[in-house]
Short mmCIF file of N, CA, C and O in Angstrom, two decimals:
data_model
loop_
_atom_site.label_atom_id
_atom_site.label_comp_id
_atom_site.label_asym_id
_atom_site.label_seq_id
_atom_site.Cartn_x
_atom_site.Cartn_y
_atom_site.Cartn_z
N MET A 105 2.43 6.52 46.55
CA MET A 105 3.11 5.41 45.91
C MET A 105 3.75 4.55 47.00
O MET A 105 4.46 5.06 47.86
N ARG A 106 3.53 3.25 46.92
CA ARG A 106 4.12 2.33 47.91
C ARG A 106 5.21 1.45 47.31
O ARG A 106 6.10 1.01 48.02
N HIS A 107 5.12 1.15 46.01
CA HIS A 107 6.09 0.27 45.37
C HIS A 107 6.58 0.92 44.08
O HIS A 107 5.80 1.47 43.32
N PHE A 108 7.89 0.84 43.88
CA PHE A 108 8.49 1.40 42.67
C PHE A 108 9.56 0.43 42.19
O PHE A 108 10.48 0.08 42.93
N GLU A 109 9.42 -0.01 40.94
CA GLU A 109 10.40 -0.93 40.36
C GLU A 109 10.66 -0.56 38.92
O GLU A 109 9.74 -0.34 38.14
N VAL A 110 11.95 -0.49 38.59
CA VAL A 110 12.37 -0.32 37.21
C VAL A 110 13.53 -1.29 37.00
O VAL A 110 14.52 -1.24 37.72
N SER A 111 13.35 -2.18 36.04
CA SER A 111 14.37 -3.19 35.77
C SER A 111 14.55 -3.35 34.27
O SER A 111 13.56 -3.39 33.54
N LEU A 112 15.77 -3.42 33.84
CA LEU A 112 16.08 -3.78 32.46
C LEU A 112 16.63 -5.19 32.49
O LEU A 112 17.46 -5.53 33.34
N ALA A 113 16.15 -6.03 31.57
CA ALA A 113 16.57 -7.42 31.55
C ALA A 113 18.07 -7.55 31.27
O ALA A 113 18.73 -8.43 31.80
N GLU A 114 18.58 -6.67 30.45
CA GLU A 114 19.99 -6.71 30.10
C GLU A 114 20.63 -5.37 30.39
O GLU A 114 19.96 -4.33 30.38
N PHE A 115 21.93 -5.40 30.60
CA PHE A 115 22.68 -4.18 30.82
C PHE A 115 22.51 -3.25 29.61
O PHE A 115 22.60 -3.68 28.47
N ALA A 116 22.22 -2.00 29.88
CA ALA A 116 22.13 -1.00 28.82
C ALA A 116 22.86 0.24 29.31
O ALA A 116 22.72 0.65 30.45
N PHE A 117 23.65 0.83 28.42
CA PHE A 117 24.38 2.03 28.81
C PHE A 117 23.51 3.24 28.51
O PHE A 117 23.23 3.55 27.38
N ILE A 118 23.06 3.89 29.57
CA ILE A 118 22.18 5.04 29.44
C ILE A 118 22.78 6.14 30.30
O ILE A 118 23.10 5.93 31.46
N ARG A 119 22.92 7.31 29.73
CA ARG A 119 23.51 8.42 30.48
C ARG A 119 22.44 9.41 30.93
O ARG A 119 21.53 9.73 30.19
N ASN A 120 22.59 9.87 32.14
CA ASN A 120 21.82 11.00 32.66
C ASN A 120 20.33 10.95 32.40
O ASN A 120 19.77 11.81 31.75
N TRP A 121 19.68 9.94 32.91
CA TRP A 121 18.23 9.91 32.83
C TRP A 121 17.68 10.93 33.80
O TRP A 121 17.90 10.82 35.00
N PRO A 122 16.94 11.92 33.33
CA PRO A 122 16.36 12.92 34.24
C PRO A 122 15.02 12.42 34.80
O PRO A 122 13.96 12.92 34.47
N TRP A 123 15.07 11.43 35.64
CA TRP A 123 13.86 10.82 36.17
C TRP A 123 13.99 10.65 37.66
O TRP A 123 15.02 10.98 38.25
N LEU A 124 12.99 10.13 38.31
CA LEU A 124 12.93 10.10 39.76
C LEU A 124 14.16 9.49 40.45
O LEU A 124 14.74 10.13 41.31
N PRO A 125 14.63 8.28 40.11
CA PRO A 125 15.83 7.77 40.78
C PRO A 125 17.10 8.55 40.43
O PRO A 125 18.09 8.44 41.13
N GLY A 126 17.05 9.33 39.37
CA GLY A 126 18.20 10.14 38.99
C GLY A 126 18.16 11.54 39.56
O GLY A 126 19.05 12.35 39.32
N ALA A 127 17.10 11.85 40.31
CA ALA A 127 16.95 13.18 40.89
C ALA A 127 18.06 13.44 41.90
O ALA A 127 18.42 12.56 42.68
N GLY A 128 18.58 14.64 41.89
CA GLY A 128 19.64 15.02 42.83
C GLY A 128 19.13 15.14 44.24
O GLY A 128 17.92 15.12 44.50
N PRO A 129 20.04 15.30 45.21
CA PRO A 129 19.66 15.33 46.62
C PRO A 129 18.78 16.50 47.01
O PRO A 129 18.12 16.46 48.04
N HIS A 130 18.74 17.56 46.22
CA HIS A 130 17.96 18.74 46.58
C HIS A 130 16.67 18.84 45.78
O HIS A 130 16.01 19.87 45.80
N SER A 131 16.30 17.77 45.10
CA SER A 131 15.06 17.76 44.33
C SER A 131 13.86 17.68 45.26
O SER A 131 13.89 16.98 46.26
N ALA A 132 12.81 18.40 44.90
CA ALA A 132 11.57 18.36 45.68
C ALA A 132 10.73 17.20 45.17
O ALA A 132 10.09 17.29 44.13
N VAL A 133 10.78 16.10 45.90
CA VAL A 133 10.07 14.89 45.49
C VAL A 133 9.24 14.40 46.66
O VAL A 133 9.77 14.20 47.75
N ASP A 134 7.92 14.22 46.44
CA ASP A 134 7.07 13.68 47.49
C ASP A 134 6.85 12.21 47.20
O ASP A 134 6.17 11.84 46.25
N LEU A 135 7.42 11.35 48.03
CA LEU A 135 7.34 9.92 47.81
C LEU A 135 6.27 9.25 48.65
O LEU A 135 6.07 8.04 48.56
N GLY A 136 5.61 10.02 49.48
CA GLY A 136 4.59 9.43 50.34
C GLY A 136 5.20 8.38 51.24
O GLY A 136 6.20 8.62 51.90
N ARG A 137 4.65 7.18 51.23
CA ARG A 137 5.13 6.09 52.07
C ARG A 137 5.72 4.98 51.21
O ARG A 137 5.26 3.84 51.26
N LEU A 138 6.73 5.28 50.45
CA LEU A 138 7.37 4.28 49.60
C LEU A 138 7.94 3.16 50.47
O LEU A 138 8.72 3.42 51.39
N GLU A 139 7.53 1.91 50.21
CA GLU A 139 7.98 0.78 51.01
C GLU A 139 8.90 -0.16 50.26
O GLU A 139 9.74 -0.82 50.87
N THR A 140 8.73 -0.27 48.96
CA THR A 140 9.53 -1.20 48.16
C THR A 140 10.17 -0.45 47.01
O THR A 140 9.48 0.24 46.26
N LEU A 141 11.48 -0.62 46.86
CA LEU A 141 12.21 0.02 45.77
C LEU A 141 13.13 -1.01 45.14
O LEU A 141 13.92 -1.65 45.83
N CYS A 142 12.99 -1.18 43.83
CA CYS A 142 13.84 -2.10 43.07
C CYS A 142 14.36 -1.36 41.84
O CYS A 142 13.58 -0.92 41.00
N LEU A 143 15.67 -1.20 41.77
CA LEU A 143 16.33 -0.57 40.62
C LEU A 143 17.38 -1.53 40.11
O LEU A 143 18.38 -1.78 40.78
N SER A 144 17.13 -2.10 38.93
CA SER A 144 18.01 -3.13 38.39
C SER A 144 18.44 -2.79 36.97
O SER A 144 17.61 -2.68 36.07
N ASN A 145 19.75 -2.64 36.79
CA ASN A 145 20.34 -2.33 35.48
C ASN A 145 19.84 -1.02 34.90
O ASN A 145 19.70 -0.88 33.69
N VAL A 146 19.55 -0.07 35.78
CA VAL A 146 19.14 1.26 35.35
C VAL A 146 19.99 2.28 36.10
O VAL A 146 20.46 2.02 37.20
N PRO A 147 20.19 3.46 35.50
CA PRO A 147 20.99 4.47 36.19
C PRO A 147 20.20 5.13 37.31
O PRO A 147 18.98 5.31 37.22
N PHE A 148 20.88 5.46 38.40
CA PHE A 148 20.27 6.22 39.48
C PHE A 148 21.35 6.98 40.21
O PHE A 148 22.52 6.63 40.17
N ASP A 149 20.94 8.04 40.88
CA ASP A 149 21.85 8.86 41.67
C ASP A 149 21.83 8.33 43.10
O ASP A 149 20.76 8.24 43.72
N GLY A 150 22.98 7.98 43.62
CA GLY A 150 23.07 7.43 44.97
C GLY A 150 22.60 8.38 46.06
O GLY A 150 22.37 7.97 47.19
N SER A 151 22.44 9.65 45.73
CA SER A 151 21.95 10.62 46.72
C SER A 151 20.50 11.03 46.43
O SER A 151 20.01 11.99 47.01
N SER A 152 19.83 10.31 45.56
CA SER A 152 18.44 10.61 45.22
C SER A 152 17.55 10.53 46.46
O SER A 152 17.70 9.63 47.29
N PRO A 153 16.59 11.45 46.60
CA PRO A 153 15.65 11.39 47.73
C PRO A 153 14.88 10.06 47.77
O PRO A 153 14.49 9.61 48.84
N MET A 154 14.73 9.42 46.63
CA MET A 154 14.03 8.14 46.58
C MET A 154 14.75 7.07 47.40
O MET A 154 14.13 6.20 48.00
N LEU A 155 16.08 7.15 47.44
CA LEU A 155 16.87 6.17 48.17
C LEU A 155 17.00 6.50 49.65
O LEU A 155 17.52 5.70 50.42
N LYS A 156 16.54 7.68 50.03
CA LYS A 156 16.70 8.12 51.42
C LYS A 156 15.39 8.55 52.03
O LYS A 156 15.34 9.42 52.88
N CYS A 157 14.31 7.91 51.61
CA CYS A 157 12.98 8.35 52.06
C CYS A 157 12.65 7.91 53.47
O CYS A 157 11.76 8.48 54.11
N GLY A 158 13.33 6.91 54.02
CA GLY A 158 13.13 6.51 55.40
C GLY A 158 12.01 5.52 55.65
O GLY A 158 11.92 4.96 56.73
N SER A 159 11.17 5.27 54.67
CA SER A 159 10.04 4.37 54.87
C SER A 159 10.22 3.02 54.17
O SER A 159 9.34 2.17 54.24
N LEU A 160 11.36 2.81 53.53
CA LEU A 160 11.57 1.56 52.79
C LEU A 160 11.62 0.35 53.71
O LEU A 160 12.27 0.38 54.76
N ARG A 161 10.95 -0.71 53.29
CA ARG A 161 11.01 -2.00 53.99
C ARG A 161 11.76 -3.02 53.14
O ARG A 161 12.28 -3.99 53.66
N SER A 162 11.78 -2.79 51.82
CA SER A 162 12.45 -3.71 50.90
C SER A 162 13.23 -2.89 49.88
O SER A 162 12.69 -1.97 49.28
N LEU A 163 14.49 -3.26 49.69
CA LEU A 163 15.37 -2.53 48.77
C LEU A 163 16.17 -3.52 47.94
O LEU A 163 16.80 -4.43 48.49
N MET A 164 16.15 -3.32 46.62
CA MET A 164 16.99 -4.10 45.71
C MET A 164 17.70 -3.11 44.81
O MET A 164 17.06 -2.32 44.13
N LEU A 165 19.03 -3.12 44.84
CA LEU A 165 19.83 -2.23 44.01
C LEU A 165 20.82 -3.03 43.19
O LEU A 165 21.57 -3.85 43.72
N GLN A 166 20.80 -2.77 41.89
CA GLN A 166 21.78 -3.33 40.97
C GLN A 166 22.13 -2.22 39.98
O GLN A 166 21.54 -2.12 38.92
N PRO A 167 23.07 -1.35 40.36
CA PRO A 167 23.38 -0.20 39.52
C PRO A 167 24.14 -0.56 38.25
O PRO A 167 24.74 -1.64 38.16
N ILE A 168 24.09 0.35 37.32
CA ILE A 168 24.86 0.22 36.08
C ILE A 168 26.25 0.78 36.34
O ILE A 168 26.39 1.88 36.88
N GLY A 169 27.27 0.05 35.93
CA GLY A 169 28.63 0.56 35.97
C GLY A 169 29.14 0.85 37.37
O GLY A 169 28.68 0.30 38.35
N SER A 170 30.10 1.75 37.43
CA SER A 170 30.73 2.08 38.70
C SER A 170 30.24 3.42 39.20
O SER A 170 29.39 4.05 38.60
N GLY A 171 30.80 3.86 40.28
CA GLY A 171 30.46 5.15 40.82
C GLY A 171 29.82 5.09 42.19
O GLY A 171 29.76 6.08 42.89
N LEU A 172 29.33 3.93 42.59
CA LEU A 172 28.72 3.78 43.90
C LEU A 172 29.79 3.26 44.85
O LEU A 172 30.37 2.21 44.62
N SER A 173 30.06 4.01 45.92
CA SER A 173 31.09 3.60 46.87
C SER A 173 30.45 2.92 48.07
O SER A 173 29.25 3.05 48.32
N ALA A 174 31.26 2.19 48.83
CA ALA A 174 30.76 1.46 50.00
C ALA A 174 30.12 2.41 51.01
O ALA A 174 29.08 2.09 51.58
N ASP A 175 30.70 3.59 51.22
CA ASP A 175 30.11 4.53 52.18
C ASP A 175 28.80 5.11 51.67
O ASP A 175 27.90 5.41 52.46
N ARG A 176 28.63 5.24 50.36
CA ARG A 176 27.36 5.73 49.80
C ARG A 176 26.26 4.69 50.03
O ARG A 176 25.14 5.03 50.39
N VAL A 177 26.59 3.43 49.84
CA VAL A 177 25.61 2.37 50.09
C VAL A 177 25.25 2.35 51.58
O VAL A 177 24.07 2.24 51.93
N LEU A 178 26.23 2.49 52.45
CA LEU A 178 25.97 2.54 53.89
C LEU A 178 25.06 3.73 54.22
O LEU A 178 24.15 3.62 55.05
N SER A 179 25.27 4.84 53.57
CA SER A 179 24.44 6.03 53.79
C SER A 179 22.99 5.76 53.37
O SER A 179 22.05 6.17 54.07
N ILE A 180 22.81 5.08 52.25
CA ILE A 180 21.46 4.72 51.79
C ILE A 180 20.78 3.83 52.83
O ILE A 180 19.63 4.05 53.21
N LEU A 181 21.51 2.83 53.31
CA LEU A 181 20.95 1.92 54.32
C LEU A 181 20.63 2.66 55.62
O LEU A 181 19.59 2.42 56.24
N SER A 182 21.50 3.57 56.04
CA SER A 182 21.29 4.27 57.30
C SER A 182 20.10 5.21 57.26
O SER A 182 19.54 5.54 58.31
N CYS A 183 19.68 5.62 56.09
CA CYS A 183 18.49 6.46 55.95
C CYS A 183 17.20 5.64 55.95
O CYS A 183 16.11 6.20 55.94
N ASN A 184 17.34 4.33 55.93
CA ASN A 184 16.19 3.44 55.82
C ASN A 184 16.25 2.36 56.89
O ASN A 184 16.38 1.17 56.60
N THR A 185 16.14 2.76 58.14
CA THR A 185 16.32 1.83 59.25
C THR A 185 15.15 0.86 59.44
O THR A 185 15.23 -0.04 60.27
N GLN A 186 14.07 1.02 58.68
CA GLN A 186 12.93 0.11 58.75
C GLN A 186 13.07 -1.07 57.79
O GLN A 186 12.18 -1.91 57.68
N LEU A 187 14.19 -1.15 57.09
CA LEU A 187 14.39 -2.21 56.10
C LEU A 187 14.25 -3.60 56.72
O LEU A 187 14.80 -3.87 57.79
N GLU A 188 13.55 -4.48 56.00
CA GLU A 188 13.39 -5.88 56.39
C GLU A 188 14.08 -6.82 55.41
O GLU A 188 14.50 -7.91 55.78
N HIS A 189 14.18 -6.38 54.13
CA HIS A 189 14.78 -7.20 53.08
C HIS A 189 15.68 -6.30 52.22
O HIS A 189 15.23 -5.26 51.73
N VAL A 190 16.93 -6.73 52.04
CA VAL A 190 17.87 -5.98 51.21
C VAL A 190 18.58 -6.94 50.27
O VAL A 190 19.09 -7.98 50.70
N THR A 191 18.61 -6.57 49.00
CA THR A 191 19.41 -7.28 48.00
C THR A 191 20.28 -6.24 47.29
O THR A 191 19.77 -5.26 46.76
N LEU A 192 21.58 -6.48 47.31
CA LEU A 192 22.54 -5.58 46.67
C LEU A 192 23.37 -6.38 45.68
O LEU A 192 24.00 -7.37 46.06
N VAL A 193 23.37 -5.96 44.44
CA VAL A 193 24.21 -6.57 43.41
C VAL A 193 25.17 -5.47 42.97
O VAL A 193 24.80 -4.57 42.22
N LEU A 194 26.40 -5.55 43.47
CA LEU A 194 27.35 -4.44 43.33
C LEU A 194 28.71 -4.93 42.79
O LEU A 194 29.72 -4.85 43.49
N PRO A 195 28.75 -5.42 41.55
CA PRO A 195 30.02 -5.93 41.03
C PRO A 195 31.09 -4.86 40.84
O PRO A 195 32.27 -5.17 40.79
N SER A 196 30.68 -3.59 40.76
CA SER A 196 31.63 -2.50 40.54
C SER A 196 31.69 -1.55 41.72
O SER A 196 31.98 -0.37 41.56
N LEU A 197 31.41 -2.04 42.90
CA LEU A 197 31.44 -1.20 44.10
C LEU A 197 32.84 -0.61 44.28
O LEU A 197 33.84 -1.31 44.10
N ALA A 198 32.88 0.67 44.64
CA ALA A 198 34.16 1.34 44.87
C ALA A 198 34.46 1.38 46.37
O ALA A 198 33.56 1.28 47.20
N SER A 199 35.71 1.55 46.69
CA SER A 199 36.14 1.67 48.08
C SER A 199 35.46 2.87 48.74
O SER A 199 35.12 3.85 48.08
N ALA A 200 35.29 2.80 50.05
CA ALA A 200 34.70 3.91 50.79
C ALA A 200 35.57 5.15 50.65
O ALA A 200 36.79 5.08 50.69
N ILE A 201 34.92 6.28 50.48
CA ILE A 201 35.60 7.57 50.40
C ILE A 201 35.61 8.20 51.79
O ILE A 201 36.61 8.73 52.24
N LEU A 202 34.47 8.12 52.47
CA LEU A 202 34.33 8.65 53.82
C LEU A 202 34.47 7.50 54.82
O LEU A 202 34.31 6.34 54.46
N PRO A 203 34.73 7.81 56.08
CA PRO A 203 34.83 6.75 57.09
C PRO A 203 33.54 5.93 57.17
O PRO A 203 32.44 6.47 57.02
N MET A 204 33.69 4.65 57.42
CA MET A 204 32.54 3.75 57.53
C MET A 204 32.14 3.64 59.00
O MET A 204 32.88 3.09 59.81
N ASN A 205 30.99 4.20 59.35
CA ASN A 205 30.47 4.10 60.70
C ASN A 205 29.70 2.80 60.83
O ASN A 205 29.22 2.24 59.86
N SER A 206 29.53 2.34 62.04
CA SER A 206 28.74 1.13 62.24
C SER A 206 27.25 1.47 62.13
O SER A 206 26.83 2.59 62.44
N LEU A 207 26.48 0.50 61.68
CA LEU A 207 25.05 0.68 61.48
C LEU A 207 24.33 -0.58 61.92
O LEU A 207 24.68 -1.68 61.50
N THR A 208 23.32 -0.42 62.77
CA THR A 208 22.48 -1.52 63.18
C THR A 208 21.15 -1.41 62.45
O THR A 208 20.49 -0.37 62.52
N LEU A 209 20.78 -2.46 61.74
CA LEU A 209 19.48 -2.54 61.08
C LEU A 209 18.66 -3.56 61.87
O LEU A 209 18.71 -4.76 61.61
N SER A 210 17.93 -3.08 62.85
CA SER A 210 17.28 -3.94 63.83
C SER A 210 16.07 -4.70 63.30
O SER A 210 15.59 -5.61 63.96
N LYS A 211 15.59 -4.35 62.10
CA LYS A 211 14.43 -5.04 61.54
C LYS A 211 14.78 -5.91 60.33
O LYS A 211 13.92 -6.56 59.77
N LEU A 212 16.04 -5.89 59.93
CA LEU A 212 16.45 -6.62 58.73
C LEU A 212 16.42 -8.13 58.96
O LEU A 212 17.07 -8.63 59.87
N ARG A 213 15.64 -8.82 58.13
CA ARG A 213 15.51 -10.27 58.24
C ARG A 213 16.22 -11.01 57.11
O ARG A 213 16.66 -12.14 57.29
N THR A 214 16.33 -10.37 55.94
CA THR A 214 16.96 -11.01 54.79
C THR A 214 17.99 -10.06 54.19
O THR A 214 17.66 -8.91 53.89
N PHE A 215 19.23 -10.56 54.03
CA PHE A 215 20.29 -9.75 53.44
C PHE A 215 21.00 -10.60 52.40
O PHE A 215 21.59 -11.63 52.72
N VAL A 216 20.93 -10.15 51.15
CA VAL A 216 21.56 -10.83 50.03
C VAL A 216 22.47 -9.82 49.36
O VAL A 216 22.02 -8.72 49.01
N CYS A 217 23.74 -10.17 49.19
CA CYS A 217 24.64 -9.24 48.52
C CYS A 217 25.68 -9.98 47.68
O CYS A 217 26.19 -11.02 48.08
N PHE A 218 25.92 -9.41 46.53
CA PHE A 218 26.91 -9.91 45.58
C PHE A 218 27.78 -8.73 45.19
O PHE A 218 27.27 -7.65 44.95
N GLY A 219 29.09 -8.94 45.14
CA GLY A 219 29.94 -7.83 44.75
C GLY A 219 31.41 -8.18 44.79
O GLY A 219 31.79 -9.33 44.98
N ASN A 220 32.21 -7.15 44.63
CA ASN A 220 33.67 -7.33 44.65
C ASN A 220 34.17 -7.24 46.10
O ASN A 220 33.39 -7.18 47.04
N THR A 221 35.46 -7.21 46.26
CA THR A 221 36.04 -7.25 47.61
C THR A 221 35.73 -6.02 48.45
O THR A 221 35.80 -6.09 49.68
N TRP A 222 35.35 -4.90 47.84
CA TRP A 222 34.99 -3.71 48.63
C TRP A 222 33.68 -3.93 49.39
O TRP A 222 33.37 -3.20 50.33
N LEU A 223 32.94 -4.95 49.01
CA LEU A 223 31.71 -5.29 49.72
C LEU A 223 32.00 -5.64 51.18
O LEU A 223 31.18 -5.40 52.06
N ILE A 224 33.18 -6.15 51.44
CA ILE A 224 33.57 -6.53 52.80
C ILE A 224 33.56 -5.30 53.71
O ILE A 224 33.15 -5.39 54.87
N GLN A 225 33.99 -4.15 53.20
CA GLN A 225 33.94 -2.90 53.99
C GLN A 225 32.52 -2.64 54.46
O GLN A 225 32.31 -2.25 55.62
N LEU A 226 31.57 -2.82 53.58
CA LEU A 226 30.17 -2.57 53.92
C LEU A 226 29.66 -3.58 54.95
O LEU A 226 29.09 -3.21 55.98
N ILE A 227 29.91 -4.84 54.70
CA ILE A 227 29.42 -5.91 55.57
C ILE A 227 29.97 -5.76 56.99
O ILE A 227 29.26 -5.95 57.97
N GLN A 228 31.25 -5.40 57.11
CA GLN A 228 31.87 -5.24 58.43
C GLN A 228 31.27 -4.09 59.23
O GLN A 228 31.40 -4.06 60.45
N SER A 229 30.59 -3.18 58.57
CA SER A 229 29.98 -2.04 59.25
C SER A 229 28.58 -2.33 59.76
O SER A 229 28.00 -1.50 60.47
N LEU A 230 28.01 -3.47 59.40
CA LEU A 230 26.62 -3.76 59.71
C LEU A 230 26.46 -4.68 60.92
O LEU A 230 27.21 -5.65 61.08
N THR A 231 25.46 -4.39 61.74
CA THR A 231 25.00 -5.27 62.80
C THR A 231 23.55 -5.59 62.46
O THR A 231 22.74 -4.67 62.29
N LEU A 232 23.24 -6.89 62.36
CA LEU A 232 21.92 -7.34 61.91
C LEU A 232 21.37 -8.33 62.94
O LEU A 232 21.47 -9.54 62.75
N PRO A 233 20.78 -7.83 64.03
CA PRO A 233 20.45 -8.70 65.17
C PRO A 233 19.36 -9.75 64.94
O PRO A 233 19.37 -10.77 65.62
N ILE A 234 18.42 -9.54 64.03
CA ILE A 234 17.36 -10.54 63.85
C ILE A 234 17.40 -11.18 62.46
O ILE A 234 16.39 -11.70 61.98
N LEU A 235 18.55 -11.19 61.85
CA LEU A 235 18.69 -11.73 60.51
C LEU A 235 18.31 -13.21 60.46
O LEU A 235 18.78 -14.00 61.28
N ASN A 236 17.45 -13.57 59.51
CA ASN A 236 17.03 -14.96 59.31
C ASN A 236 17.69 -15.60 58.10
O ASN A 236 17.91 -16.80 58.10
N ALA A 237 17.95 -14.80 57.06
CA ALA A 237 18.51 -15.35 55.82
C ALA A 237 19.64 -14.45 55.35
O ALA A 237 19.50 -13.23 55.30
N LEU A 238 20.76 -15.10 55.00
CA LEU A 238 21.94 -14.38 54.57
C LEU A 238 22.56 -15.09 53.38
O LEU A 238 22.76 -16.31 53.41
N ALA A 239 22.86 -14.33 52.33
CA ALA A 239 23.60 -14.85 51.19
C ALA A 239 24.61 -13.79 50.79
O ALA A 239 24.25 -12.64 50.54
N ILE A 240 25.88 -14.18 50.77
CA ILE A 240 26.95 -13.26 50.40
C ILE A 240 27.82 -13.94 49.36
O ILE A 240 28.24 -15.08 49.55
N GLU A 241 28.09 -13.24 48.28
CA GLU A 241 29.02 -13.72 47.28
C GLU A 241 29.99 -12.60 46.95
O GLU A 241 29.57 -11.54 46.47
N VAL A 242 31.25 -12.82 47.26
CA VAL A 242 32.28 -11.83 46.99
C VAL A 242 33.16 -12.37 45.88
O VAL A 242 33.77 -13.43 46.02
N GLU A 243 33.20 -11.62 44.81
CA GLU A 243 34.00 -12.00 43.65
C GLU A 243 35.40 -11.44 43.83
O GLU A 243 35.58 -10.26 44.10
N THR A 244 36.40 -12.30 43.70
CA THR A 244 37.78 -11.83 43.77
C THR A 244 38.44 -12.10 42.43
O THR A 244 38.16 -13.07 41.76
N HIS A 245 39.29 -11.17 42.06
CA HIS A 245 40.04 -11.32 40.81
C HIS A 245 41.51 -11.37 41.14
O HIS A 245 42.04 -10.45 41.77
N GLU A 246 42.14 -12.42 40.74
CA GLU A 246 43.58 -12.52 40.98
C GLU A 246 44.30 -11.56 40.05
O GLU A 246 43.92 -11.36 38.91
N SER A 247 45.32 -10.98 40.56
CA SER A 247 46.17 -10.12 39.76
C SER A 247 46.86 -10.94 38.69
O SER A 247 47.22 -12.10 38.89
N LEU A 248 47.07 -10.35 37.54
CA LEU A 248 47.77 -11.05 36.46
C LEU A 248 49.18 -11.42 36.87
O LEU A 248 49.74 -12.40 36.41
N GLU A 249 49.76 -10.64 37.79
CA GLU A 249 51.10 -10.92 38.27
C GLU A 249 51.13 -12.18 39.13
O GLU A 249 52.17 -12.84 39.23
N ASP A 250 50.00 -12.52 39.75
CA ASP A 250 49.94 -13.68 40.63
C ASP A 250 49.71 -14.98 39.88
O ASP A 250 49.82 -16.05 40.45
N THR A 251 49.36 -14.89 38.59
CA THR A 251 49.05 -16.13 37.84
C THR A 251 50.23 -16.64 37.07
O THR A 251 51.21 -16.01 36.88
#
């Protein structure tokens, strides 16, 4: 398998799908040379072997709900150093739990990310030496006390 995409047009609340992107880190999964992975509005386990296969060239992640932390996203990226195109839609990204190490993605040409202010933790950890296209949108919410 070289390309894998699962997308729902609209947000749907689905719990515990026992499927490939939901497989735990110790699942025996042979992904061959998976190059493109797109998971949009579907549940997945951030430690799934599918996200850490090492052969990805293109990655698009738009998880359902919360639970994905900045360090988990960095871990996914660090397992896929051949990435050329990354799109992350992370409106519910959580703060890093573990320390954020620096990561150089020497082949990344396109980086698109949308998310909350915790996205800044992730971006500050990245070095992207040959980047050609960049789009970043950070959503901030003012505190009710400030209005």
